[in-house]
Amino acid sequence: MRSATIFATWCSCLALALAATTGTVTPFIPPAVPLAVRSPYLSAWLNQGKGAALNDVWPSFWSGTILGWAGFAKVDGVAYGWLGTPGLPAGVNSTKATQKSLQITSTQSIFVMTAGPVDLTITFLSPVEPADFVNQSLPLSYLAVSAASNDGQDHHVQIYSDISAEWISGDNSLEAQWSTTTGEVITHQVQLAVQHAYTEVSDRMQDGFAYYSTLNPDGKASWQSGQDIAVRSQFVNNGVLANTQDPHFRAVSDDWPVFALAHDLGAVNAASAPVVFSVGHQRDPAVQYIVANNQLQARRLAFWSRYPTPTAAILAFLNDYNDALVRATAFDARVAQDASKVSEDYASIVALSIRQTFGALEITLPGDLNTSDVLVFHKEISSDDNVNTADAIFPAWPLFCYINPTLGKQLLLPLLEYQATGQYPNDWALHDVGTQYPNATGHNDGNDTPMPVEESGNMLIMVLSYTQRTNDTSLVDNYVGTVCIAAVLLLAHQRDCGQYDLLDKWAQYLVRNALVPGNQFDTENWEGALANQTNLAIKGIIGIQAMSEIAAIKGNTDKSSTYSSIVSQYVQQWEKFATSTDGTHLTLNKPSGTTVTQTLTEYHWIAAWQMFAAAVVTDSAVRDLLVSSVRQYAASGNTSQPLGDWYDTIAGTLSKNNRAEGAVGGHLALLALQSNSSIAPSLPSAPEGNGAPPSPGGSATTATTSASVSPTGDRPNSAVPQAMHGLSLGVLLFLISRASNAAI
């Protein structure tokens, strides 16, 4: 406790020392501030470390590479830089605006900066739209700038911003091309001259388009593309752009082409209406996904079902800003209210976690835009880049339970549907549906990362959790069928017994292998494979109990009782196997071995599991200590990258360099347990064609329907019996945290 107090005091002193740079920061200075975070490829951050103003450093991609994004304001003829660190040629001068404050909410990062006699309010809004999957799929984010006099006098204000071609590739030697369209909306479009679909360089996609746009209702906005210092000088010297396009396509780093927009606000006294820009990165198709007969299906972002062109989507997005801000503010307030019931420290961590989790997702439809066939894809950012890794979805699961469980269902469907085609040869649940995002091309050779117990347990737990949370039985209806129960009763090791269904097959694998796991990886696979892992065994046992609950939901009481009886026996044996010889603690993998807690936490800690534990402890002081330690790590200033889930408990730095991962959705574990309701109601049951496993001879495409892509609706008629809620999310979190992090 003494070390925690000293650390907290040091953080407070650090915050005071940094105030001159960052101004007042609410809730705290994070490792990185999310600016435009909507997808794995639209991910712009302001790296902080010990603290940095918006105009102290360049914005960067989550991996740390620079994203050129600049902003100037002219006030009564004097230029002030407010975004990035743009250079100007000799004789062209500007002054840095002074940052007064920064406020971070679940969807917004709001800066207030002083530009002489005017204060600028600069809002970066990345909406979270749990009630509208089309809006959520838009790969666009807002930047809004308003001005207000701070001396009571009128002042002439002009606003400028640009992006560079660095937004389109991880290789700045590649040639960029561009164009600009004008009219009701002005849009700069930038792309690589030579594109490669489904291909990354340094985690950046090598196809698609970057867009920078603004509304132009009165025809007075100006624009320009060209060399960075030339375009910026044009605005600094004249307060307006030349409305000209650079005709010379070239490499991203060759005279650094930029794409600029400017507005003249005229005389400003009271706060002006905001100037709104949108920035985006869009590609079409977005993901290729394996279906039956080893066919690949090109998946498109869901927004195409509503908007026929990128221009139409951008125009609608910009016109929606005021309403989007209202929705975002209401969302932020709801989350803050719920999280503050735990503590202010907890609310601050949640505010930093939501955009990051959604920034790892893409919501897709098939090529024909059948809106009943929604699949969500997840990139395992900064780790293996795998697609829909089951043990990466699992730690983020509380976020989906709290915000919209349907998102969780649609993350599971790519895994379930692929395995239901019979192309994956193993008897256990696969690790991921693709080695390299966005290629969800399966593992027909069975050579995915071998985590049989881990992933089988994860999948059964998440399927049950979704069903209990929503009363939607579509997953258990579609992936549970006839099974040879004799194989379970005899604990047989035979591979075939009639026609296995998917979930039962995994449960039977766990019956044979969970109690004493072989030499396997678990989710913390950085440490290598290890036999007889205590925490892996309990994960598998929980998975078997999940199958018991699933069987009961299906009305198969005999099967449910069989699995439940096995679990009762296994739990008793597990406690004997897992407890140290002196009876004081759980061991890692043998009675005389290292403790689970010591192994996982002596040098590094996993924040998601820490929050899982905080969600279920009965002592509020212990809960608050667990929460505050995550907050202290996040606020320490020892890291200048988007929040990482693994951290070094000694140095307070990232472990394994795992920045920007979606696993931080696990920080919402306490919110997920507050009630059985979610922010957006889940789909009652999947529309025709969504949630059902494809037939072995199925086509790579499906029929078009005009149904809306919406996660809302009535509850299904086939409700989950209340008696079947015994394996609650709280019990799951407790058992998992007990085996992973809780001190015994």
XYZ file of C-alpha atoms in Angstrom:
744
model
C 0.000 0.000 0.000
C 2.922 2.320 0.800
C 4.346 1.927 -2.710
C 0.916 2.616 -4.227
C 0.638 5.822 -2.166
C 4.092 6.984 -3.233
C 3.253 6.210 -6.855
C -0.010 8.155 -6.658
C 1.798 11.133 -5.093
C 4.420 11.036 -7.833
C 1.677 11.001 -10.478
C 0.066 14.066 -8.864
C 3.362 15.966 -8.889
C 3.928 14.978 -12.494
C 0.477 16.264 -13.444
C 1.271 19.658 -11.905
C 4.573 19.855 -13.758
C 2.872 19.094 -17.063
C 0.021 21.571 -16.639
C 1.974 24.302 -18.412
C 2.093 22.140 -21.555
C -1.276 20.421 -21.575
C -3.374 22.706 -19.380
C -6.084 21.093 -17.305
C -6.686 17.489 -18.348
C -9.859 15.594 -17.472
C -9.748 12.862 -16.331
C -5.936 12.469 -16.626
C -3.091 12.581 -19.146
C -3.338 9.211 -20.936
C -0.540 7.427 -22.827
C -2.169 8.613 -26.066
C -5.276 10.662 -26.836
C -7.654 9.155 -29.421
C -8.280 11.649 -32.234
C -9.822 9.748 -35.166
C -10.307 6.100 -34.166
C -12.990 4.196 -36.098
C -11.305 1.126 -37.623
C -7.976 -0.723 -37.804
C -6.943 1.653 -40.615
C -8.538 4.891 -39.400
C -6.608 5.186 -36.161
C -5.049 8.580 -35.386
C -3.690 9.348 -31.921
C -1.862 12.115 -30.072
C 0.925 10.348 -28.206
C 1.373 11.809 -24.734
C 3.944 10.145 -22.506
C 4.729 12.808 -19.928
C 2.254 15.136 -21.618
C 2.045 16.870 -24.984
C -0.201 19.620 -26.278
C -2.104 19.140 -29.515
C 0.503 21.278 -31.292
C 3.601 19.774 -29.622
C 3.815 16.605 -31.737
C 2.399 15.163 -34.941
C -0.608 12.866 -34.685
C 0.361 9.278 -35.354
C -1.062 5.946 -36.407
C -1.537 3.466 -33.560
C 1.809 1.881 -34.474
C 3.627 5.186 -33.968
C 4.179 6.272 -37.582
C 3.390 9.926 -38.304
C 0.070 10.952 -39.818
C 0.505 14.473 -41.145
C -2.450 16.477 -39.794
C -2.033 20.220 -39.391
C -4.141 23.134 -38.250
C -3.766 26.928 -38.248
C -6.047 29.764 -37.229
C -5.601 33.356 -38.328
C -6.879 35.871 -35.789
C -6.836 39.505 -36.934
C -4.147 38.568 -39.441
C -1.888 36.685 -37.002
C -1.419 32.928 -37.612
C -1.523 30.436 -34.763
C -0.713 26.743 -35.081
C -3.114 24.497 -33.182
C -2.586 21.000 -34.644
C 0.652 19.164 -35.367
C 4.080 20.704 -35.824
C 3.972 22.000 -39.405
C 7.043 23.786 -40.704
C 6.972 27.008 -42.700
C 9.615 28.527 -44.984
C 11.831 31.388 -43.854
C 9.945 34.655 -43.649
C 6.551 33.009 -43.095
C 5.689 33.152 -39.419
C 3.162 31.668 -37.041
C 2.770 31.417 -33.280
C 1.863 28.312 -31.315
C -1.539 28.442 -29.709
C -1.535 27.657 -25.988
C -3.437 24.627 -24.795
C -5.745 25.454 -21.878
C -7.527 22.168 -21.367
C -8.262 18.685 -22.621
C -11.344 16.624 -21.815
C -11.614 12.967 -22.812
C -14.959 11.163 -22.930
C -15.936 7.805 -24.382
C -16.388 9.296 -27.881
C -14.730 12.727 -27.817
C -11.384 14.412 -27.178
C -12.022 18.125 -26.639
C -9.154 20.632 -26.601
C -9.414 24.313 -25.720
C -6.527 26.415 -27.030
C -5.835 30.120 -26.821
C -4.914 31.859 -30.067
C -4.257 35.401 -28.873
C -7.582 37.109 -28.112
C -9.589 34.066 -29.231
C -10.155 30.655 -27.658
C -10.517 27.695 -30.006
C -12.565 24.654 -29.011
C -11.309 21.694 -31.027
C -13.406 18.530 -30.861
C -12.322 15.158 -32.209
C -15.433 12.977 -32.326
C -15.349 9.291 -33.238
C -18.987 8.250 -32.796
C -20.012 5.021 -31.127
C -23.400 4.128 -32.594
C -24.720 1.033 -30.790
C -28.209 1.478 -32.263
C -27.169 1.850 -35.920
C -24.696 -0.570 -37.461
C -24.572 1.381 -40.732
C -23.436 4.503 -38.934
C -21.017 2.476 -36.844
C -19.485 1.008 -39.993
C -18.690 4.414 -41.505
C -14.884 4.737 -41.611
C -15.125 8.480 -40.918
C -14.387 10.708 -37.952
C -15.124 14.358 -37.139
C -12.868 17.308 -36.397
C -14.847 20.399 -35.359
C -13.378 23.823 -34.551
C -15.249 26.762 -33.049
C -13.909 30.142 -31.917
C -14.914 32.603 -29.213
C -13.453 35.943 -28.163
C -11.748 35.870 -24.776
C -11.578 39.662 -24.344
C -15.127 40.652 -25.226
C -14.111 42.223 -28.543
C -14.857 41.156 -32.113
C -12.018 39.392 -33.936
C -11.639 38.187 -37.507
C -11.031 34.412 -37.492
C -10.033 32.057 -40.321
C -9.578 28.303 -39.851
C -7.283 25.960 -41.808
C -6.527 22.242 -41.687
C -4.797 19.699 -43.914
C -3.790 16.052 -44.041
C -0.759 14.606 -45.804
C -0.478 11.580 -48.077
C 0.971 9.702 -45.088
C -2.615 8.594 -44.389
C -2.589 6.079 -47.266
C 0.424 3.810 -46.714
C 3.061 2.502 -44.357
C 5.706 3.105 -47.028
C 6.345 6.780 -47.776
C 8.396 5.949 -50.874
C 5.290 4.798 -52.747
C 3.579 7.051 -55.285
C 0.387 8.824 -54.266
C -2.351 10.124 -56.526
C -5.158 12.496 -55.644
C -8.169 14.452 -56.791
C -10.521 17.075 -55.375
C -14.262 17.391 -55.895
C -16.165 20.562 -55.076
C -19.780 21.572 -54.653
C -21.962 21.214 -51.575
C -19.078 19.322 -50.039
C -15.368 19.685 -50.828
C -13.504 16.381 -50.686
C -9.851 15.564 -51.198
C -9.359 11.935 -52.215
C -5.884 10.390 -51.909
C -4.776 6.894 -52.872
C -1.746 4.833 -53.870
C -0.971 4.733 -57.584
C -0.526 0.956 -57.384
C -2.881 -0.761 -54.981
C -2.788 -4.243 -53.481
C -6.041 -5.526 -52.027
C -6.016 -7.223 -48.632
C -2.325 -6.361 -48.165
C -0.636 -4.496 -45.328
C 2.713 -2.741 -45.031
C 3.619 -1.863 -41.447
C -0.017 -2.475 -40.433
C -1.252 0.020 -43.039
C -3.574 -1.123 -45.817
C -2.186 -0.871 -49.338
C -5.484 -0.211 -51.063
C -8.381 2.148 -50.567
C -8.685 5.898 -50.243
C -8.121 8.592 -47.641
C -10.687 11.401 -47.635
C -10.588 14.881 -46.142
C -13.810 16.838 -46.487
C -15.865 19.811 -45.342
C -19.261 21.265 -46.169
C -19.365 24.272 -48.479
C -22.994 25.471 -48.349
C -22.281 29.096 -49.266
C -19.444 28.357 -51.691
C -16.954 30.343 -49.609
C -14.765 27.526 -48.285
C -11.392 27.269 -50.029
C -9.143 24.335 -50.793
C -5.748 23.455 -52.224
C -3.370 20.539 -52.727
C 0.380 20.752 -53.107
C 3.706 20.822 -51.289
C 3.235 21.119 -47.541
C 5.134 24.353 -46.934
C 3.701 25.982 -50.063
C 0.066 25.249 -49.196
C 0.463 26.224 -45.550
C 2.271 29.414 -46.494
C -0.598 30.320 -48.808
C -3.000 30.281 -45.869
C -0.667 31.901 -43.330
C 0.066 34.760 -45.730
C -3.417 35.227 -47.172
C -6.006 33.591 -44.904
C -7.484 31.771 -47.891
C -6.436 28.915 -50.174
C -5.938 29.069 -53.932
C -8.553 26.470 -55.021
C -5.903 24.714 -57.111
C -4.796 21.117 -57.442
C -1.190 19.978 -57.648
C -0.947 18.150 -61.007
C 2.261 16.247 -60.193
C 1.627 12.859 -58.636
C 4.642 11.661 -56.659
C 5.900 9.679 -53.677
C 4.372 10.402 -50.298
C 7.692 11.821 -49.059
C 8.531 13.758 -52.245
C 7.821 17.393 -51.325
C 5.181 15.993 -48.941
C 1.891 16.678 -50.754
C -0.898 17.880 -48.451
C -4.619 18.388 -48.941
C -5.995 21.493 -47.297
C -9.343 23.094 -46.478
C -10.093 26.539 -45.041
C -13.047 28.564 -43.773
C -13.449 32.268 -43.017
C -15.605 32.757 -39.920
C -15.663 36.528 -40.256
C -16.023 38.611 -37.101
C -16.284 36.427 -33.996
C -17.279 37.372 -30.476
C -19.547 34.766 -28.923
C -18.774 31.145 -29.738
C -19.078 30.544 -33.470
C -20.837 27.661 -35.116
C -18.204 24.957 -35.555
C -16.259 24.430 -38.741
C -16.547 20.683 -39.307
C -14.093 18.474 -41.178
C -14.327 14.734 -41.734
C -11.357 12.435 -42.164
C -11.651 8.857 -43.319
C -10.030 5.806 -44.848
C -12.246 3.546 -46.946
C -11.584 0.474 -49.055
C -13.952 -1.765 -50.976
C -14.116 -4.672 -50.450
C -12.880 -4.633 -46.879
C -12.423 -8.299 -45.911
C -12.224 -11.598 -47.752
C -13.923 -14.428 -45.884
C -13.848 -18.172 -46.475
C -17.203 -19.878 -47.013
C -18.220 -23.393 -48.063
C -16.203 -25.300 -50.670
C -13.125 -23.166 -49.970
C -14.693 -20.199 -51.749
C -13.754 -16.652 -50.770
C -16.464 -14.066 -50.236
C -15.644 -10.374 -50.637
C -17.200 -8.501 -47.703
C -18.090 -4.802 -47.862
C -18.502 -2.294 -45.064
C -22.146 -2.056 -44.043
C -22.485 1.643 -44.916
C -22.676 0.733 -48.621
C -26.195 -0.589 -48.002
C -27.366 2.972 -47.333
C -25.016 5.117 -49.435
C -24.257 4.389 -53.109
C -21.000 6.377 -53.222
C -18.330 7.616 -50.811
C -19.420 11.178 -51.618
C -22.984 10.415 -50.531
C -21.720 8.864 -47.301
C -19.427 11.808 -46.560
C -22.165 14.363 -47.269
C -24.607 12.557 -44.976
C -21.941 12.198 -42.300
C -21.095 15.908 -42.328
C -24.752 16.964 -42.390
C -25.367 14.709 -39.401
C -22.714 16.335 -37.193
C -25.055 18.227 -34.866
C -27.278 15.205 -34.301
C -24.265 12.905 -34.030
C -22.849 15.180 -31.346
C -26.122 15.011 -29.415
C -26.119 11.204 -29.620
C -22.459 11.017 -28.642
C -22.931 13.350 -25.690
C -25.862 11.272 -24.458
C -23.823 8.088 -24.878
C -20.896 9.628 -22.989
C -23.178 10.784 -20.177
C -24.782 7.341 -19.827
C -21.420 5.586 -19.682
C -19.967 8.130 -17.254
C -23.016 7.896 -14.995
C -22.877 4.111 -14.891
C -19.104 3.918 -14.425
C -19.037 6.605 -11.738
C -21.222 4.382 -9.578
C -18.052 2.344 -9.126
C -15.588 5.241 -8.813
C -14.213 8.221 -10.685
C -11.027 6.260 -11.337
C -13.099 3.556 -12.981
C -15.025 6.068 -15.088
C -11.728 7.495 -16.339
C -10.465 4.093 -17.481
C -13.740 3.272 -19.232
C -13.684 6.610 -21.082
C -10.294 5.701 -22.545
C -11.250 2.136 -23.505
C -14.368 2.314 -25.662
C -13.065 4.028 -28.805
C -9.983 1.821 -28.708
C -12.053 -1.362 -28.714
C -14.316 -0.195 -31.540
C -11.199 0.852 -33.456
C -10.327 -2.824 -33.884
C -13.670 -3.717 -35.532
C -15.254 -3.572 -38.982
C -18.941 -4.319 -39.643
C -19.508 -5.991 -43.003
C -22.090 -7.324 -45.444
C -21.613 -9.694 -48.388
C -20.965 -8.297 -51.837
C -24.669 -8.119 -52.672
C -25.257 -6.053 -49.490
C -27.695 -8.533 -47.996
C -28.466 -6.695 -44.769
C -29.522 -9.865 -42.960
C -25.980 -11.229 -43.294
C -23.943 -9.065 -40.916
C -20.485 -10.234 -39.878
C -18.154 -8.222 -37.658
C -14.410 -8.664 -38.050
C -11.763 -7.927 -35.433
C -8.077 -7.270 -35.985
C -5.772 -8.462 -33.222
C -3.905 -5.160 -33.261
C -0.215 -5.055 -32.284
C -0.151 -8.765 -31.480
C -0.454 -11.333 -34.280
C -2.745 -9.362 -36.632
C -5.047 -12.401 -36.679
C -8.718 -12.172 -37.682
C -11.389 -12.760 -35.002
C -9.052 -14.429 -32.551
C -11.337 -16.125 -30.034
C -9.110 -15.374 -27.046
C -8.832 -11.732 -28.135
C -12.619 -11.369 -28.396
C -13.073 -13.020 -24.997
C -11.345 -10.349 -22.856
C -13.301 -7.623 -24.681
C -16.602 -9.469 -24.176
C -17.824 -7.270 -21.271
C -17.912 -4.240 -23.574
C -20.271 -5.996 -25.962
C -22.437 -7.228 -23.089
C -22.789 -3.675 -21.816
C -23.105 -1.749 -25.094
C -24.719 -4.217 -27.506
C -24.464 -8.012 -27.265
C -25.410 -8.342 -30.936
C -21.956 -7.061 -31.837
C -20.555 -9.965 -29.851
C -22.769 -12.429 -31.670
C -21.683 -11.089 -35.034
C -18.042 -11.377 -33.985
C -18.594 -15.050 -33.186
C -20.433 -15.821 -36.427
C -17.344 -15.781 -38.703
C -15.784 -18.421 -36.444
C -18.956 -20.487 -36.122
C -20.012 -20.335 -39.766
C -16.577 -21.293 -41.060
C -16.250 -24.266 -38.725
C -19.793 -25.372 -39.570
C -18.744 -25.837 -43.203
C -16.588 -28.773 -42.091
C -13.416 -27.397 -43.647
C -11.572 -27.025 -40.342
C -10.300 -30.529 -39.523
C -9.780 -30.387 -35.747
C -12.180 -31.446 -32.996
C -11.689 -28.263 -31.008
C -12.510 -24.620 -31.588
C -10.083 -22.825 -33.835
C -7.920 -19.941 -32.673
C -8.773 -17.461 -35.432
C -10.393 -17.313 -38.845
C -7.331 -15.885 -40.588
C -3.631 -15.377 -39.936
C -3.327 -11.866 -41.357
C -6.106 -9.280 -41.257
C -8.147 -8.640 -43.420
C -7.741 -12.141 -44.853
C -10.301 -14.319 -43.075
C -9.271 -17.280 -45.190
C -9.515 -19.978 -42.545
C -7.203 -22.823 -41.601
C -8.250 -25.773 -43.714
C -4.935 -27.425 -42.831
C -5.726 -27.170 -39.118
C -2.470 -25.342 -38.448
C -3.791 -22.331 -36.574
C -2.188 -21.374 -33.256
C -2.851 -24.461 -31.092
C -5.028 -23.416 -28.141
C -7.592 -26.243 -28.058
C -8.741 -25.979 -24.434
C -8.489 -22.180 -24.332
C -10.547 -21.520 -27.445
C -13.102 -24.292 -26.925
C -13.811 -22.923 -23.467
C -13.941 -19.355 -24.742
C -16.405 -20.119 -27.520
C -18.804 -22.108 -25.348
C -18.724 -19.443 -22.643
C -19.368 -16.591 -25.079
C -22.187 -18.405 -26.895
C -23.898 -19.049 -23.569
C -23.244 -15.520 -22.318
C -24.813 -14.003 -25.436
C -27.841 -16.280 -25.160
C -28.389 -15.496 -21.491
C -27.886 -11.772 -21.986
C -30.354 -11.410 -24.847
C -32.767 -14.370 -24.675
C -31.897 -14.864 -28.352
C -31.414 -18.602 -28.859
C -30.334 -18.447 -32.511
C -26.741 -19.482 -31.829
C -27.641 -22.522 -29.748
C -30.476 -23.378 -32.140
C -28.163 -23.315 -35.138
C -25.015 -24.908 -33.708
C -26.386 -27.626 -31.414
C -27.784 -30.837 -32.862
C -27.795 -34.585 -32.328
C -24.786 -36.009 -30.518
C -23.639 -39.410 -29.323
C -23.781 -38.859 -25.576
C -22.096 -42.217 -24.954
C -18.796 -40.635 -25.897
C -19.237 -38.210 -23.053
C -20.387 -40.796 -20.541
C -17.400 -43.030 -21.251
C -14.970 -40.101 -21.572
C -13.956 -41.855 -24.742
C -11.055 -40.652 -26.836
C -12.471 -41.768 -30.151
C -12.699 -39.096 -32.849
C -16.019 -40.064 -34.456
C -19.368 -40.865 -32.914
C -22.216 -40.265 -35.292
C -22.775 -36.714 -36.497
C -21.247 -34.315 -34.027
C -22.659 -30.844 -33.880
C -20.278 -27.964 -33.380
C -20.779 -26.947 -29.742
C -21.102 -30.501 -28.456
C -17.960 -31.491 -30.318
C -15.997 -28.822 -28.479
C -17.548 -29.786 -25.147
C -16.589 -33.416 -25.675
C -13.038 -32.363 -26.455
C -12.988 -30.495 -23.142
C -14.341 -33.515 -21.275
C -11.394 -35.505 -22.607
C -8.721 -32.849 -22.174
C -9.616 -30.018 -19.802
C -8.970 -31.529 -16.378
C -5.304 -32.266 -17.069
C -4.427 -30.234 -20.171
C -1.558 -31.370 -22.298
C 1.325 -29.195 -23.429
C -0.806 -26.312 -24.729
C -0.808 -22.558 -25.089
C -3.250 -20.445 -23.177
C -4.191 -16.864 -24.021
C -0.950 -15.559 -22.447
C 0.951 -17.472 -25.115
C 3.973 -15.181 -24.880
C 5.268 -17.578 -22.218
C 5.089 -20.648 -24.453
C 3.205 -23.911 -24.131
C 2.955 -25.582 -20.737
C 1.311 -28.798 -19.566
C -1.226 -29.111 -16.740
C -1.984 -25.395 -16.427
C -4.316 -24.583 -13.552
C -6.015 -21.631 -15.222
C -6.369 -23.478 -18.528
C -8.054 -26.380 -16.746
C -10.662 -24.184 -15.061
C -11.369 -22.424 -18.362
C -12.140 -25.801 -19.908
C -14.268 -26.896 -16.962
C -16.299 -23.694 -17.168
C -16.717 -24.421 -20.881
C -18.195 -27.832 -20.079
C -20.641 -26.249 -17.645
C -21.542 -23.717 -20.333
C -22.438 -26.657 -22.578
C -24.592 -28.058 -19.773
C -26.507 -24.782 -19.661
C -26.770 -24.713 -23.457
C -28.189 -28.242 -23.485
C -30.780 -27.176 -20.920
C -31.762 -24.228 -23.084
C -32.316 -26.725 -25.897
C -34.527 -28.775 -23.593
C -32.116 -31.712 -23.416
C -32.133 -32.288 -19.668
C -30.296 -35.628 -19.868
C -27.380 -34.123 -21.719
C -27.369 -31.121 -19.408
C -27.262 -33.343 -16.322
C -24.470 -35.451 -17.773
C -22.256 -32.463 -18.437
C -23.101 -30.904 -15.067
C -22.199 -34.122 -13.256
C -18.862 -34.231 -15.030
C -18.188 -30.646 -14.001
C -18.945 -31.418 -10.349
C -16.412 -34.243 -10.408
C -13.845 -32.164 -12.261
C -14.093 -29.186 -9.924
C -13.296 -31.386 -6.922
C -10.339 -32.933 -8.729
C -9.197 -29.549 -10.043
C -9.079 -28.095 -6.532
C -6.967 -31.044 -5.427
C -4.632 -30.867 -8.422
C -4.316 -27.070 -8.408
C -3.787 -26.393 -4.702
C -0.280 -26.187 -3.296
C 0.902 -28.933 -0.970
C 0.630 -26.593 2.010
C -2.915 -25.626 0.998
C -2.248 -21.882 0.855
C -2.545 -21.046 -2.832
C -3.253 -22.205 -6.352
C -0.240 -23.278 -8.355
C 0.632 -22.604 -11.953
C 0.798 -26.218 -13.043
C 1.795 -28.553 -10.205
C 1.233 -28.753 -6.442
C 4.726 -27.582 -5.468
C 5.110 -25.047 -8.245
C 4.913 -21.295 -8.627
C 1.597 -19.685 -7.795
C -0.695 -18.573 -10.583
C -0.718 -15.057 -9.162
C 3.059 -14.834 -8.856
C 3.604 -16.055 -12.389
C 1.140 -13.619 -13.941
C 1.764 -10.556 -11.807
C 5.285 -10.489 -10.414
C 6.568 -8.711 -13.511
C 3.556 -7.975 -15.671
C -0.173 -7.702 -15.240
C -3.068 -7.965 -17.656
C -5.442 -5.074 -17.092
C -8.499 -6.845 -18.527
C -8.150 -9.757 -16.096
C -7.527 -7.235 -13.339
C -10.879 -5.599 -14.112
C -12.535 -9.033 -14.321
C -11.332 -9.631 -10.780
C -12.448 -6.168 -9.649
C -15.917 -6.903 -11.010
C -16.517 -9.801 -8.657
C -14.642 -9.147 -5.433
C -16.956 -8.469 -2.515
C -14.607 -6.099 -0.687
C -14.988 -2.613 -2.184
C -11.538 -1.607 -0.912
C -9.948 -4.455 -2.865
C -12.066 -3.554 -5.899
C -10.963 0.080 -5.727
C -7.314 -0.910 -5.320
C -7.475 -3.053 -8.456
C -9.165 -0.259 -10.406
C -6.882 2.508 -9.155
C -3.748 0.558 -10.038
C -4.861 0.399 -13.675
C -5.581 4.115 -13.567
C -2.134 4.806 -12.091
C -0.445 2.774 -14.819
C -2.440 4.583 -17.514
C -1.629 7.996 -16.001
C 2.020 7.311 -15.177
C 3.460 8.982 -18.265
C 5.832 6.064 -18.809
C 4.314 5.114 -22.158
C 3.683 7.197 -25.285
C 1.400 4.831 -27.175
C -2.283 3.902 -27.138
C -3.213 2.063 -23.970
C -1.801 -1.452 -23.703
C -3.481 -4.323 -21.885
C -0.280 -5.925 -20.582
C 1.853 -3.741 -18.375
C 5.040 -4.052 -16.359
C 4.163 -3.862 -12.671
C 7.629 -2.610 -11.735
C 8.290 0.036 -14.390
C 4.686 0.947 -15.193
C 5.375 0.496 -18.907
C 3.879 -1.645 -21.644
C 4.749 -5.325 -21.697
C 5.061 -7.082 -25.051
C 4.480 -3.766 -26.866
C 0.780 -4.598 -27.100
C -0.587 -1.105 -27.654
C -4.050 -0.219 -29.007
C -5.550 -3.693 -28.551
C -9.287 -4.199 -28.446
C -8.848 -6.306 -25.311
C -9.302 -3.138 -23.241
C -13.022 -3.755 -23.701
C -12.552 -5.991 -20.678
C -12.275 -2.840 -18.593
C -16.079 -2.661 -18.823
C -16.482 -5.842 -16.774
C -17.915 -3.923 -13.826
C -20.465 -2.221 -16.087
C -21.475 -5.536 -17.626
C -22.397 -6.826 -14.183
C -24.375 -3.778 -13.059
C -27.543 -4.939 -14.791
C -28.864 -7.369 -17.354
C -29.697 -4.581 -19.800
C -27.467 -3.010 -22.418
C -27.279 0.437 -23.971
C -28.752 -0.808 -27.249
C -31.261 -3.673 -27.254
C -29.969 -6.726 -29.023
C -31.543 -8.270 -32.072
C -34.380 -10.552 -30.957
C -33.299 -13.298 -33.290
C -31.266 -13.155 -36.428
C -33.193 -12.445 -39.628
C -33.335 -15.192 -42.215
C -29.832 -15.997 -43.338
C -27.980 -14.526 -40.352
C -26.820 -16.817 -37.601
C -27.588 -20.090 -39.386
C -24.646 -22.253 -40.395
C -24.061 -22.472 -44.148
C -24.726 -25.769 -45.810
C -21.649 -27.668 -47.041
C -22.681 -26.922 -50.598
C -23.706 -23.354 -49.929
C -22.925 -20.459 -52.197
C -20.503 -17.643 -51.501
C -23.329 -15.170 -51.954
C -26.830 -14.814 -50.586
C -30.036 -13.248 -51.775
C -30.477 -9.530 -51.377
C -33.007 -8.227 -48.894
C -34.120 -4.713 -48.121
C -34.013 -5.240 -44.360
C -32.371 -2.517 -42.306
C -29.000 -3.188 -40.704
C -30.121 -2.460 -37.162
C -29.416 -4.117 -33.826
C -32.784 -3.186 -32.330
C -36.021 -5.116 -32.107
C -38.350 -7.148 -29.912
C -37.337 -10.097 -27.794
C -37.647 -13.534 -29.421
C -40.487 -15.870 -28.614
C -38.035 -18.634 -27.773
C -36.806 -17.155 -24.507
C -34.079 -18.631 -22.338
C -35.673 -20.113 -19.215
C -34.755 -18.050 -16.169
C -33.651 -21.213 -14.399
C -30.908 -21.541 -16.960
C -29.132 -18.378 -15.835
C -27.102 -20.264 -13.246
C -23.804 -19.807 -15.066
C -24.057 -16.029 -14.928
C -21.495 -13.613 -16.276
C -20.567 -12.815 -12.697
C -19.795 -16.459 -11.947
C -17.756 -16.718 -15.129
C -15.728 -13.635 -14.313
C -15.182 -14.824 -10.767
C -13.925 -18.254 -11.729
C -11.729 -16.942 -14.514
C -10.216 -14.217 -12.376
C -9.774 -16.697 -9.503
C -7.673 -18.889 -11.745
C -5.810 -16.013 -13.359
C -5.130 -13.126 -11.029
C -6.925 -13.246 -7.706
C -4.687 -13.760 -4.694
C -5.541 -17.039 -2.974
